[in-house]
Rosetta silent file (secondary structure, phi, psi, omega in degrees, C-alpha in Angstrom):
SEQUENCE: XXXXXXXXXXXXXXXXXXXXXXXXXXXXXXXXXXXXXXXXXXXXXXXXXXXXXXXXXXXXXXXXXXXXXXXXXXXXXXXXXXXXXXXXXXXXXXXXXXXXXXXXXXXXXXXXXXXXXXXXXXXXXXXXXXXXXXXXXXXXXXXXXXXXXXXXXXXXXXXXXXXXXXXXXXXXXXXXXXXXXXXXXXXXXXXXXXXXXXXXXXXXXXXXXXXXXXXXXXXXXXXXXXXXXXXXXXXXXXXXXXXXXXXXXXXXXXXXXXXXXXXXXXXXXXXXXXXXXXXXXXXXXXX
SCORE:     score description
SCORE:     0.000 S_00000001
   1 L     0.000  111.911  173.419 -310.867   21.068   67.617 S_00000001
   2 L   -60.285  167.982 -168.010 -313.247   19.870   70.409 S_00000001
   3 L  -112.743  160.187 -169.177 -312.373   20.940   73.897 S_00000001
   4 L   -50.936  148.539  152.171 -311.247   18.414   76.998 S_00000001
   5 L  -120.733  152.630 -171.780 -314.121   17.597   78.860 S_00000001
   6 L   -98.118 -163.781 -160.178 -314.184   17.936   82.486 S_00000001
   7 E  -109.665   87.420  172.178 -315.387   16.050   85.701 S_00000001
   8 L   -52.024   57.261 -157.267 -318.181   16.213   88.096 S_00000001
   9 L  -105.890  101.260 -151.422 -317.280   15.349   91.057 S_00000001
  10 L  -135.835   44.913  156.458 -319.836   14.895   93.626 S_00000001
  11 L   -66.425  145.252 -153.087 -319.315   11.615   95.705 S_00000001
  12 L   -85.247  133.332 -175.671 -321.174   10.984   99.007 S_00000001
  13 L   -67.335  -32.469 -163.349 -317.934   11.442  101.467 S_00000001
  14 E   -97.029  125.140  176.993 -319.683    8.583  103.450 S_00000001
  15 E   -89.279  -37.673 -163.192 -319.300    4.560  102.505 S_00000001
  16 E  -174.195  156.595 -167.510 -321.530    3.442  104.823 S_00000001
  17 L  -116.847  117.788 -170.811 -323.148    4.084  108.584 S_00000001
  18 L  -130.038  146.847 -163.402 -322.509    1.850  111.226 S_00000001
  19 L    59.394    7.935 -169.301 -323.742    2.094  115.006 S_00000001
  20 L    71.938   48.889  143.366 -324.725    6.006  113.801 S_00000001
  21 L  -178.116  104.413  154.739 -321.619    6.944  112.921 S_00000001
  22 L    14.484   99.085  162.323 -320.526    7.752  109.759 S_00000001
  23 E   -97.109  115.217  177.909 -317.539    5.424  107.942 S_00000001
  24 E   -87.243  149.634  170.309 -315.972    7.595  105.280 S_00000001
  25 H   -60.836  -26.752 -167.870 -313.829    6.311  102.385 S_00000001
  26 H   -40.102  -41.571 -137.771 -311.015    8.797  103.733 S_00000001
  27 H   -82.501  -47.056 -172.940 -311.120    6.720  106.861 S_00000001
  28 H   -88.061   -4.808  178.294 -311.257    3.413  104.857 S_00000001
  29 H   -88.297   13.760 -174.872 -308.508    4.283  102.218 S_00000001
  30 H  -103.553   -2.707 -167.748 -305.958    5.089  105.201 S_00000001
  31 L  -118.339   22.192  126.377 -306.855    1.519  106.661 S_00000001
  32 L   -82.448  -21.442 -171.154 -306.006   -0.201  103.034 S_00000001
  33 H   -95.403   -5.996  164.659 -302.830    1.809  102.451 S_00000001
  34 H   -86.937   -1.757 -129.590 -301.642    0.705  106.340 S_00000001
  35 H  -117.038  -36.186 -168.027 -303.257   -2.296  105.495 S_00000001
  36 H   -76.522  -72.993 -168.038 -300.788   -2.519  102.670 S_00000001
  37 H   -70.424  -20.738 -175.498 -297.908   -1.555  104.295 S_00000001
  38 H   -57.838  -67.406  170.394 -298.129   -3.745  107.450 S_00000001
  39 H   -38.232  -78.637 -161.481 -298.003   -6.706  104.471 S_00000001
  40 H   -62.303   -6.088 -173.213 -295.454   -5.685  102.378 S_00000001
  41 H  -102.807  -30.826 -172.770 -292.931   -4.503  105.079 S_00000001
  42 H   -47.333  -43.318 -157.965 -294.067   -8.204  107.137 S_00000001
  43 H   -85.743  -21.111 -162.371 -292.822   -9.832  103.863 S_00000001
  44 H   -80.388  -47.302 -173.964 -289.758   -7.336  103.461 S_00000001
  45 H   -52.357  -44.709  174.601 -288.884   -8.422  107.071 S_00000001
  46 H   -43.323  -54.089 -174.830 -288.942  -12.231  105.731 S_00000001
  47 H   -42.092  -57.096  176.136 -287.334  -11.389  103.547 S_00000001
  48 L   -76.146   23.115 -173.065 -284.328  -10.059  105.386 S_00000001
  49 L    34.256   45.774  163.140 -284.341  -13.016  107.729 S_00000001
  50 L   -80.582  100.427  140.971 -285.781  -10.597  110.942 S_00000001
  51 L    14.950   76.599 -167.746 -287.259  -12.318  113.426 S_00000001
  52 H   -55.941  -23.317  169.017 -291.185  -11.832  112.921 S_00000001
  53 H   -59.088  -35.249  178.925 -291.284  -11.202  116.698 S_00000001
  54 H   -95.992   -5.592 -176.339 -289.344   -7.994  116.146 S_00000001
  55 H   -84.743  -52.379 -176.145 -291.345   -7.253  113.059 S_00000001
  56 L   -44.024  -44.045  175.722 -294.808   -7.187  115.161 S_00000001
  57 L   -78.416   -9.976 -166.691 -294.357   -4.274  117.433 S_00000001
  58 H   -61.466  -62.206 -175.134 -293.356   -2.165  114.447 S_00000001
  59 H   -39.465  -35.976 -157.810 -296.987   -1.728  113.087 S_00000001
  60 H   -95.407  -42.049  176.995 -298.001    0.105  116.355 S_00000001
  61 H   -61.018  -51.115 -172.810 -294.899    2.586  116.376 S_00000001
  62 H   -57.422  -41.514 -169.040 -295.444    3.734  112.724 S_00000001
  63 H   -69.047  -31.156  176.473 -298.914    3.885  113.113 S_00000001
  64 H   -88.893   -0.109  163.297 -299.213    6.091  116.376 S_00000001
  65 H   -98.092  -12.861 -173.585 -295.958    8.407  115.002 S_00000001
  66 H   -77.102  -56.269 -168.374 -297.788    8.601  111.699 S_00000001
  67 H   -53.363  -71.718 -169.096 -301.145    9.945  113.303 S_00000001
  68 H   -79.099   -9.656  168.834 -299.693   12.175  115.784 S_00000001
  69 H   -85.195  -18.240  177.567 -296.947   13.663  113.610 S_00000001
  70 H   -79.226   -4.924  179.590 -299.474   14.173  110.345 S_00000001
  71 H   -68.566  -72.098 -175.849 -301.299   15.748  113.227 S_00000001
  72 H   -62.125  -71.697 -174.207 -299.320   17.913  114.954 S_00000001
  73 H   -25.293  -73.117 -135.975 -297.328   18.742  111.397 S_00000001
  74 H   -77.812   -6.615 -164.658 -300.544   20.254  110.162 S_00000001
  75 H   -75.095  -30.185 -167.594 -301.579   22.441  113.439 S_00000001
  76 H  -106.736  -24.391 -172.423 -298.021   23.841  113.789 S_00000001
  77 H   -74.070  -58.802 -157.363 -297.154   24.179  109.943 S_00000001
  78 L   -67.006  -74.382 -175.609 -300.727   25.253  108.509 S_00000001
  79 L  -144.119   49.799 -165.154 -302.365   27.158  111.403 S_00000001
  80 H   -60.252  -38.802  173.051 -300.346   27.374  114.569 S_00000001
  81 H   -42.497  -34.170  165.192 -302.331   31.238  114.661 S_00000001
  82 H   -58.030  -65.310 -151.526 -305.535   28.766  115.399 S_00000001
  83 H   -91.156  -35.680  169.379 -304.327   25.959  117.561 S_00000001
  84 L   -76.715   -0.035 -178.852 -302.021   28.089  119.840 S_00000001
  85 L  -100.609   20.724  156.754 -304.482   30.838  120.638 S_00000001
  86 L   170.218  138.386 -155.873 -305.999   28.996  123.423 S_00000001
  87 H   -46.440  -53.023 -158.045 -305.984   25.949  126.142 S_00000001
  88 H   -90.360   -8.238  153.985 -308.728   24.551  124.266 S_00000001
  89 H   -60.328  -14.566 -161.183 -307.797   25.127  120.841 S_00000001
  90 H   -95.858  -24.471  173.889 -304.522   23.638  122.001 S_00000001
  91 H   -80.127  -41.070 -173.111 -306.608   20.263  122.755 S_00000001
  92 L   -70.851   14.601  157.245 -308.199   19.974  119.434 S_00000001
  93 L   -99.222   14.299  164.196 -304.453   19.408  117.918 S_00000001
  94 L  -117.728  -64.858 -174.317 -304.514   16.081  120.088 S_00000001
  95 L   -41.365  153.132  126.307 -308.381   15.266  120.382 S_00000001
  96 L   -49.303   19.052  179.039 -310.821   14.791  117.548 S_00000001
  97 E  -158.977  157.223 -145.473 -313.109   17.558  118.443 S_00000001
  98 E  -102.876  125.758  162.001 -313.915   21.109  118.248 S_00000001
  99 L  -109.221   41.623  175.277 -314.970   23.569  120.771 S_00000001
 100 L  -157.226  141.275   -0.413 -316.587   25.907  118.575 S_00000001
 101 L   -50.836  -31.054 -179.251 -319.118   26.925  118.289 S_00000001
 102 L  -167.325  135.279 -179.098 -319.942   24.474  120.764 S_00000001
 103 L   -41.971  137.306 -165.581 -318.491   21.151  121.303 S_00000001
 104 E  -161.509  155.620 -176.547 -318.615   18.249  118.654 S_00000001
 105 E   -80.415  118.975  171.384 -316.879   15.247  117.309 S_00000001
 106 L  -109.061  -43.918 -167.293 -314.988   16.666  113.934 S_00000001
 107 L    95.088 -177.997 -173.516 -312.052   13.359  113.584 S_00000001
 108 L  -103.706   79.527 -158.643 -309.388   14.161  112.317 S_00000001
 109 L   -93.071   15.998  139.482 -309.428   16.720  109.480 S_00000001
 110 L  -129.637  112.313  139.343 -306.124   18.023  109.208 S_00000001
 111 L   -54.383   82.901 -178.370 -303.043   16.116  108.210 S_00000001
 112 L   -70.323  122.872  175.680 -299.854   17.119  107.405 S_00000001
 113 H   -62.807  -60.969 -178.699 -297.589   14.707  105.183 S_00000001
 114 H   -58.992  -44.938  174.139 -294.481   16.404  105.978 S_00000001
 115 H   -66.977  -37.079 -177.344 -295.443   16.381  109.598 S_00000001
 116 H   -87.539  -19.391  113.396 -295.959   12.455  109.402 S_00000001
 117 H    18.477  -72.965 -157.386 -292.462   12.122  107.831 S_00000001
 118 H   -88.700  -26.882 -167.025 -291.034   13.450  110.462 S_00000001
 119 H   -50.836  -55.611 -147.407 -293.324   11.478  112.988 S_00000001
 120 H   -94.895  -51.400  176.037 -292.745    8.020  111.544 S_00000001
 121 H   -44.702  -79.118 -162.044 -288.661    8.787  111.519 S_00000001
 122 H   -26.331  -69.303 -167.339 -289.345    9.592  115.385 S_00000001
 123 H   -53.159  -28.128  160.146 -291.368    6.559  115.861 S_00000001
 124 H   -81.851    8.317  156.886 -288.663    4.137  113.744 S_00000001
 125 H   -74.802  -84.319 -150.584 -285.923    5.844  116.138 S_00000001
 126 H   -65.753  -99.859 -143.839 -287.624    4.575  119.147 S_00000001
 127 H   -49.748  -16.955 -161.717 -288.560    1.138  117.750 S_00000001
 128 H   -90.709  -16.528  169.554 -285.203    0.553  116.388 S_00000001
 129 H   -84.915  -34.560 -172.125 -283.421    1.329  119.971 S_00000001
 130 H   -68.063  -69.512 -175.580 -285.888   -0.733  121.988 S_00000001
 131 H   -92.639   26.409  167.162 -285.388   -3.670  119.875 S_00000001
 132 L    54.399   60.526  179.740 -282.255   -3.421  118.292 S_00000001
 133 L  -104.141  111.778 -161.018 -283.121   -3.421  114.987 S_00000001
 134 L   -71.385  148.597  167.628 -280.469   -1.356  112.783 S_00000001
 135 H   -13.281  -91.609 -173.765 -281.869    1.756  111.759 S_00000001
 136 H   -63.350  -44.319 -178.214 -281.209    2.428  108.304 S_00000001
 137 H   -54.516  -28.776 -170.886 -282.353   -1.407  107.360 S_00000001
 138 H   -99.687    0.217  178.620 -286.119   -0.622  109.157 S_00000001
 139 H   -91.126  -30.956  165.521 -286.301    2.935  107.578 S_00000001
 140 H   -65.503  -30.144 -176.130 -285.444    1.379  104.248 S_00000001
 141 H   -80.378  -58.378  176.469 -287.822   -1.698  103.988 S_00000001
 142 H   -36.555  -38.124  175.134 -290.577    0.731  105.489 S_00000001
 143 H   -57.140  -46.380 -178.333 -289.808    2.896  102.810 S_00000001
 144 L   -80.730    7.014  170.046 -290.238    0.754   99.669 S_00000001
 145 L  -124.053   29.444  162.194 -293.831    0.222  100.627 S_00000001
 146 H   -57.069  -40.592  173.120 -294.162    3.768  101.839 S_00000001
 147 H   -86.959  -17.460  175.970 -295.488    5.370   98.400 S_00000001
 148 H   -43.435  -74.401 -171.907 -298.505    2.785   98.303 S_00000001
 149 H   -34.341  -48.937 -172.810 -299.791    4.075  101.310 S_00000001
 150 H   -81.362   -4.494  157.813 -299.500    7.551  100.409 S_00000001
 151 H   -65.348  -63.535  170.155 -301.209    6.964   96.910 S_00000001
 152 H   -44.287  -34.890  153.694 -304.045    5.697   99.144 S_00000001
 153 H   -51.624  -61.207  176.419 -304.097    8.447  101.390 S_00000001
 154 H   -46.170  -34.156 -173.004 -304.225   11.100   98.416 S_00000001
 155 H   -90.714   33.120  170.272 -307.236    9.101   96.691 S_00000001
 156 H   -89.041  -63.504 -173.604 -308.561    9.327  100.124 S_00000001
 157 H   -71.883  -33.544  169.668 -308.331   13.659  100.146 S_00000001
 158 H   -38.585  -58.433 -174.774 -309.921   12.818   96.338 S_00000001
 159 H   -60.989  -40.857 -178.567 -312.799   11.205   97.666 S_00000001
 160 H   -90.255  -18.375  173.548 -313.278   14.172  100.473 S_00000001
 161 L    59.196   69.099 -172.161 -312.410   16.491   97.827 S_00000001
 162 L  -156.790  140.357  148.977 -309.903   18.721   99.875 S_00000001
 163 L   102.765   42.287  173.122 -306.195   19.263   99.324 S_00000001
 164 L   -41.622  105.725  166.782 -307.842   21.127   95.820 S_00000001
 165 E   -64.686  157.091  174.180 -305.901   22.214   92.690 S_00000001
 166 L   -74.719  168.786 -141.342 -306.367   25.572   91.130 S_00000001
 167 L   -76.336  133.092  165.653 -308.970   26.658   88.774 S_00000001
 168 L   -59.249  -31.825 -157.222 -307.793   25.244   85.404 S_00000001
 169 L    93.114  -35.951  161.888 -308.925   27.904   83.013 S_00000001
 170 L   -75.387 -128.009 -178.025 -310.282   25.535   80.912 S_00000001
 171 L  -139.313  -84.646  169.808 -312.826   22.779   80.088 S_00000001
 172 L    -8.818  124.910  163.495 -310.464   20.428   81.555 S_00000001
 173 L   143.300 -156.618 -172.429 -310.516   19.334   85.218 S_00000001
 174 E  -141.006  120.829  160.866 -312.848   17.726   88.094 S_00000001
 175 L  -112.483  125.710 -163.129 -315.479   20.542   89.431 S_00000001
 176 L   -97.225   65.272  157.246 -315.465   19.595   93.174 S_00000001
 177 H   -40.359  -43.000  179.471 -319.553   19.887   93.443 S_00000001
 178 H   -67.662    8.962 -169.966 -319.143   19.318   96.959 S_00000001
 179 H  -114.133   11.162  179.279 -317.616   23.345   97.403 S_00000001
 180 L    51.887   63.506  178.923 -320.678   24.771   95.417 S_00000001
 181 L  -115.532  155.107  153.417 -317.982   25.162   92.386 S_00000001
 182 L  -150.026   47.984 -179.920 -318.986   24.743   88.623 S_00000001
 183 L  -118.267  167.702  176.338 -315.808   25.560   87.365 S_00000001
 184 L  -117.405  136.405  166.422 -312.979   22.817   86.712 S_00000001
 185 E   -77.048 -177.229 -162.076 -309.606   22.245   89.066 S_00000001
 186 L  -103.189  147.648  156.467 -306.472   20.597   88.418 S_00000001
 187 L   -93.680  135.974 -162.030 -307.173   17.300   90.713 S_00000001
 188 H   -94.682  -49.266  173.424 -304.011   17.816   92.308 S_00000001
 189 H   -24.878  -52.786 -177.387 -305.148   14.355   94.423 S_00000001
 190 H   -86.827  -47.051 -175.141 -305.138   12.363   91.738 S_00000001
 191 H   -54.003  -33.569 -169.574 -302.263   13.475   90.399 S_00000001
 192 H   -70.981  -36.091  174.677 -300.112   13.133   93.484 S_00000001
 193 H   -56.186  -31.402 -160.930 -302.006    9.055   93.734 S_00000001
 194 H   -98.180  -42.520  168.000 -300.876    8.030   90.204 S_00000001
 195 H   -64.579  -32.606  166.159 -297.461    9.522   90.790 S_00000001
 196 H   -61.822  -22.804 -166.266 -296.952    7.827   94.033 S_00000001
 197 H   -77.568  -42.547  170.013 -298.382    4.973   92.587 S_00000001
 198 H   -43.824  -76.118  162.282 -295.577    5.133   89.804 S_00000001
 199 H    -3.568  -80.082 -178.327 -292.826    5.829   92.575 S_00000001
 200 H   -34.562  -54.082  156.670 -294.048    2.546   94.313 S_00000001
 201 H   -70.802  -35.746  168.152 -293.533    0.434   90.970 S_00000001
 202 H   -52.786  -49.737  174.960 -290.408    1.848   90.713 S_00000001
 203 H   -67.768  -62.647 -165.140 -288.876    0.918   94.108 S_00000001
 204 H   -41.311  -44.101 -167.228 -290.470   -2.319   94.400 S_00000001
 205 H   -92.834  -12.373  173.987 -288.445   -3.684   90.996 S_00000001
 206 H   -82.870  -32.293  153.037 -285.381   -2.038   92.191 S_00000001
 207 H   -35.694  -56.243  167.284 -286.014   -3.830   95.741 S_00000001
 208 H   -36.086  -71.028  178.841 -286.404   -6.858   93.652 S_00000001
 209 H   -58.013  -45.994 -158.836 -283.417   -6.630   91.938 S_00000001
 210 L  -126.549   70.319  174.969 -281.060   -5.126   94.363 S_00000001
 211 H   -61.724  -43.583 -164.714 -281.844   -6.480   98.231 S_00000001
 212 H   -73.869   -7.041 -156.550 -278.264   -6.079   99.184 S_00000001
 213 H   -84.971  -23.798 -168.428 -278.648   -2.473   98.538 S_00000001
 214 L   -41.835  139.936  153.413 -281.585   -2.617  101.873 S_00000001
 215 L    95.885   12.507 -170.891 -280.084   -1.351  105.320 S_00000001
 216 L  -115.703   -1.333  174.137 -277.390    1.264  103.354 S_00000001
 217 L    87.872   14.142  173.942 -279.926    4.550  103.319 S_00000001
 218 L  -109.034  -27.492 -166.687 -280.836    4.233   99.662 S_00000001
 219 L  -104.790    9.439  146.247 -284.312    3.193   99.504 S_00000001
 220 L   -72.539  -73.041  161.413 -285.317    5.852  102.338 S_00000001
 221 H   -22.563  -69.644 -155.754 -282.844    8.376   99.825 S_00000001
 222 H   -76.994  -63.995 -179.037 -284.968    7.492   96.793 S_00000001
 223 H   -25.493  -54.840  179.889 -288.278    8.005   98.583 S_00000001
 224 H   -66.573  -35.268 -178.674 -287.624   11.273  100.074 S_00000001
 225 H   -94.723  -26.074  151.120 -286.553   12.144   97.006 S_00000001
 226 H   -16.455  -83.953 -174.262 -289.052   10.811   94.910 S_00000001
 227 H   -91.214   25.173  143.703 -291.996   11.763   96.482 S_00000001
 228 L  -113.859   14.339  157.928 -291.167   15.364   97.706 S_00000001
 229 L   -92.191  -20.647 -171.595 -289.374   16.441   94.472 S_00000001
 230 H   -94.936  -33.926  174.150 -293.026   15.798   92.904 S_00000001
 231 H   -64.697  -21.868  164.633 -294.534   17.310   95.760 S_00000001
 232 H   -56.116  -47.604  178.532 -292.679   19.844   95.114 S_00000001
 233 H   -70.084  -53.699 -112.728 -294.107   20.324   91.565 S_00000001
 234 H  -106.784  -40.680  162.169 -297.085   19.305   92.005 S_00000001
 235 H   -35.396  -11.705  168.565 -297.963   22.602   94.387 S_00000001
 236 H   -63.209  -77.612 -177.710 -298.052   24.710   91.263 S_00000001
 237 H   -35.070  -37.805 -171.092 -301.361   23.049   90.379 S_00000001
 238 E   -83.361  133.949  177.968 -302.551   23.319   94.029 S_00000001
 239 L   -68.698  137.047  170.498 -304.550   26.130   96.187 S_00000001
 240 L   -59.175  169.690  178.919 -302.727   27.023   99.581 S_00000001
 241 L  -107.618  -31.097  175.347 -304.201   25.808  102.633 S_00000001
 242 L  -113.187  162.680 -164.250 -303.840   28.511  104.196 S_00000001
 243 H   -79.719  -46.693  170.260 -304.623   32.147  103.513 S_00000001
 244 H   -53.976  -26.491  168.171 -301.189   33.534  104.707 S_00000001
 245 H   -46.308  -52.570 -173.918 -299.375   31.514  102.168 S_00000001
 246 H   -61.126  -16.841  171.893 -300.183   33.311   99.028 S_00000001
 247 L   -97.252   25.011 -164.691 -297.712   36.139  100.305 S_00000001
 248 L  -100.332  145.507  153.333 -294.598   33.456  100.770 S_00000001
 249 L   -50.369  -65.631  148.447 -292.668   32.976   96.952 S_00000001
 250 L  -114.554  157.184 -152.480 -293.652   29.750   97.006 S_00000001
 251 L   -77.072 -166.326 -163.694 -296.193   27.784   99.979 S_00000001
 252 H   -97.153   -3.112  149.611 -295.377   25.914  102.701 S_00000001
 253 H   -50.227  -57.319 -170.651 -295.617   22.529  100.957 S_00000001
 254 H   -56.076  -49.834 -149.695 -292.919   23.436   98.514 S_00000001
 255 H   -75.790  -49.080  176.694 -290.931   25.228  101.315 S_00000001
 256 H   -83.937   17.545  170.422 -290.800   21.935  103.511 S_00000001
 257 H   -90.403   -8.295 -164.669 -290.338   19.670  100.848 S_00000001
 258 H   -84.069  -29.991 -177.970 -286.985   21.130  100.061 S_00000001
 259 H   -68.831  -34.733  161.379 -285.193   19.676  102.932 S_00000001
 260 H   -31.305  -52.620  170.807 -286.559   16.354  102.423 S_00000001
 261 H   -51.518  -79.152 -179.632 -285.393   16.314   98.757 S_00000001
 262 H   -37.872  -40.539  167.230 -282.050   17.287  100.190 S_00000001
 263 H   -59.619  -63.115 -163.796 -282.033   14.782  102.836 S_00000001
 264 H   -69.361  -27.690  177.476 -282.850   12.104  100.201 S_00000001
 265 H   -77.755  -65.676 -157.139 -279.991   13.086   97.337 S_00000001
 266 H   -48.711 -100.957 -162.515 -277.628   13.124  100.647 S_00000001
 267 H   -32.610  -48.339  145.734 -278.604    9.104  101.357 S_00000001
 268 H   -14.615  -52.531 -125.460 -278.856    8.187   98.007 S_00000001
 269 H  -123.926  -67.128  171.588 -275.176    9.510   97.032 S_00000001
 270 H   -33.877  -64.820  178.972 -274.418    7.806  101.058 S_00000001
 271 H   -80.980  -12.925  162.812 -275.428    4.465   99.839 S_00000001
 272 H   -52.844  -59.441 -159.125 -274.170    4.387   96.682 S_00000001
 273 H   -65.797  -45.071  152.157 -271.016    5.230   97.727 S_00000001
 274 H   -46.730  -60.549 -179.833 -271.097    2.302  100.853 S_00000001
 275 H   -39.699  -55.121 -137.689 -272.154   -0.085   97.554 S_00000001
 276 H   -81.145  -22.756 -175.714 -269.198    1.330   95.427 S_00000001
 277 H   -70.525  -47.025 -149.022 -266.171    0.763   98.463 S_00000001
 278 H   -86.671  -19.413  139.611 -267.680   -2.322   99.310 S_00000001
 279 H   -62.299   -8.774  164.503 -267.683   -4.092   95.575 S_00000001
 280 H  -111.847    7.018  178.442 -263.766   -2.877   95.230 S_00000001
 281 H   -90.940  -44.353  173.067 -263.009   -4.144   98.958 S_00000001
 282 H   -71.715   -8.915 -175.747 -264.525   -7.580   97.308 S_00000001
 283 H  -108.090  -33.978 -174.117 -262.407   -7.258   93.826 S_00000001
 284 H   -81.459  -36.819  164.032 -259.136   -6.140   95.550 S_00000001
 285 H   -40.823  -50.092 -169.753 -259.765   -9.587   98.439 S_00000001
 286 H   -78.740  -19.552  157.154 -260.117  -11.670   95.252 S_00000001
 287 L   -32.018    0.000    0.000 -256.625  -10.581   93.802 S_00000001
């Protein structure tokens, strides 16, 4: 039986340099998967006959609740022992840069998902009181184009070759050249992109189909549970990010994915249940 063959994978982290300074794909697959959702929720808004005027400021709340909660998320989740252990350690969880050894421009290399979750909820609180916008209708339309993006982000950590799965054991995998490895991982990246990307077809044809279900908590419900039931899984395959992890039963992806999951059956089972009253409120009126 011949054996799997595995993957080199040694791409230049850099697309291109402009002015002297370094454009990465990370950098350009987070501005196609925003790029993505700003369309698809503009047309979702159309859809729903909102006001494109109330649609416009949207773009700027998600995007600045996205940033600073995938921000924040990873500084206080990851390596609060780091970022708390000094005034100026405590600026490089807002700034892009490092004061050690000696100051430098790094961007912005850690992100927490789970932190921008909760970010982007904040930031769709806030837009949805200033302009009176109901809630659950802008966290649901936001939602169903919500796994694009995050397929794009993951083949984004692919590309930088971070967020690593563990060593296969095999012949099988992608050896991540850029870590001076020549063994093969699980890409954990790619796995998490093609399942979101799955996720994404999935909502989209039930959005199709079922519009009326939009502003009831179900397509926010399916997301959360969607993509942090896989994230769940999908941490088996994956190295901790941090060193302190490996003595937790399982790491601190898994551990904050569980509420999410919970959160998401709970809206799900919430909107169903709005659906199921409100089709026998319409069959007992027709009596």
């Amino acid at each position: 039986m011949s054996r799997l063959c595995h993957i080199i994978w040694n791409p230049d982290i850099d697309l291109f340099t402009l002015g002297g300074f370094p454009i990465r794909y990370y950098s350009l697959m987070w501005v196609i998967g925003l790029a993505a959702a700003y369309l698809l929720v503009k047309k979702y808004f159309k859809d729903m006959k909102i006001e494109q005027e109330r649609f416009e400021p949207l773009f700027l709340y998600c995007f600045l609740s996205i940033l600073i909660g995938a921000r924040l998320g990873h500084c206080i989740f990851y390596d609060p022992g780091y970022y708390f252990s000094s005034p100026a350690t405590m600026v490089e969880m807002i700034l892009p840069v490092s004061f050690t050894p000696s100051f430098h421009f790094t961007g912005y290399s850690g992100l927490a998902s789970h932190g921008g979750t909760i970010g982007i909820f904040i930031g769709i609180l806030l837009y949805s009181h200033k302009y009176k916008v109901r809630l659950l209708t802008v966290l649901d339309l936001v939602c169903v184009a919500t796994p694009a993006t995050a397929c794009c982000i993951r083949l984004g950590n692919l590309m930088n070759s971070e967020i690593v799965g563990k060593a296969t054991g095999t012949d099988f995998g992608f050896v991540f050249a850029q870590l001076g490895e020549d063994f093969p991982r699980h890409p954990a990246q790619l796995y998490e992109a093609l399942a979101y990307l799955v996720i994404f077809v999935i909502i989209s044809i039930i959005y199709k189909r079922h519009k009326e279900l939009v502003g009831k908590g179900f397509y926010i419900g399916f997301c959360l549970t969607a993509i942090f039931a896989f994230r769940f899984f999908v941490e088996f395959f994956k190295e901790v990010q941090s060193p302190w992890e490996e003595a937790l039963p399982i790491d601190m992806g898994q551990i904050l994915s569980i509420p999410f999951v919970i959160a998401g059956i709970c809206l799900i089972k919430y909107s169903l249940s709005i659906r199921h009253h409100s089709v026998r409120h319409q069959t007992d009126s027709k009596r």
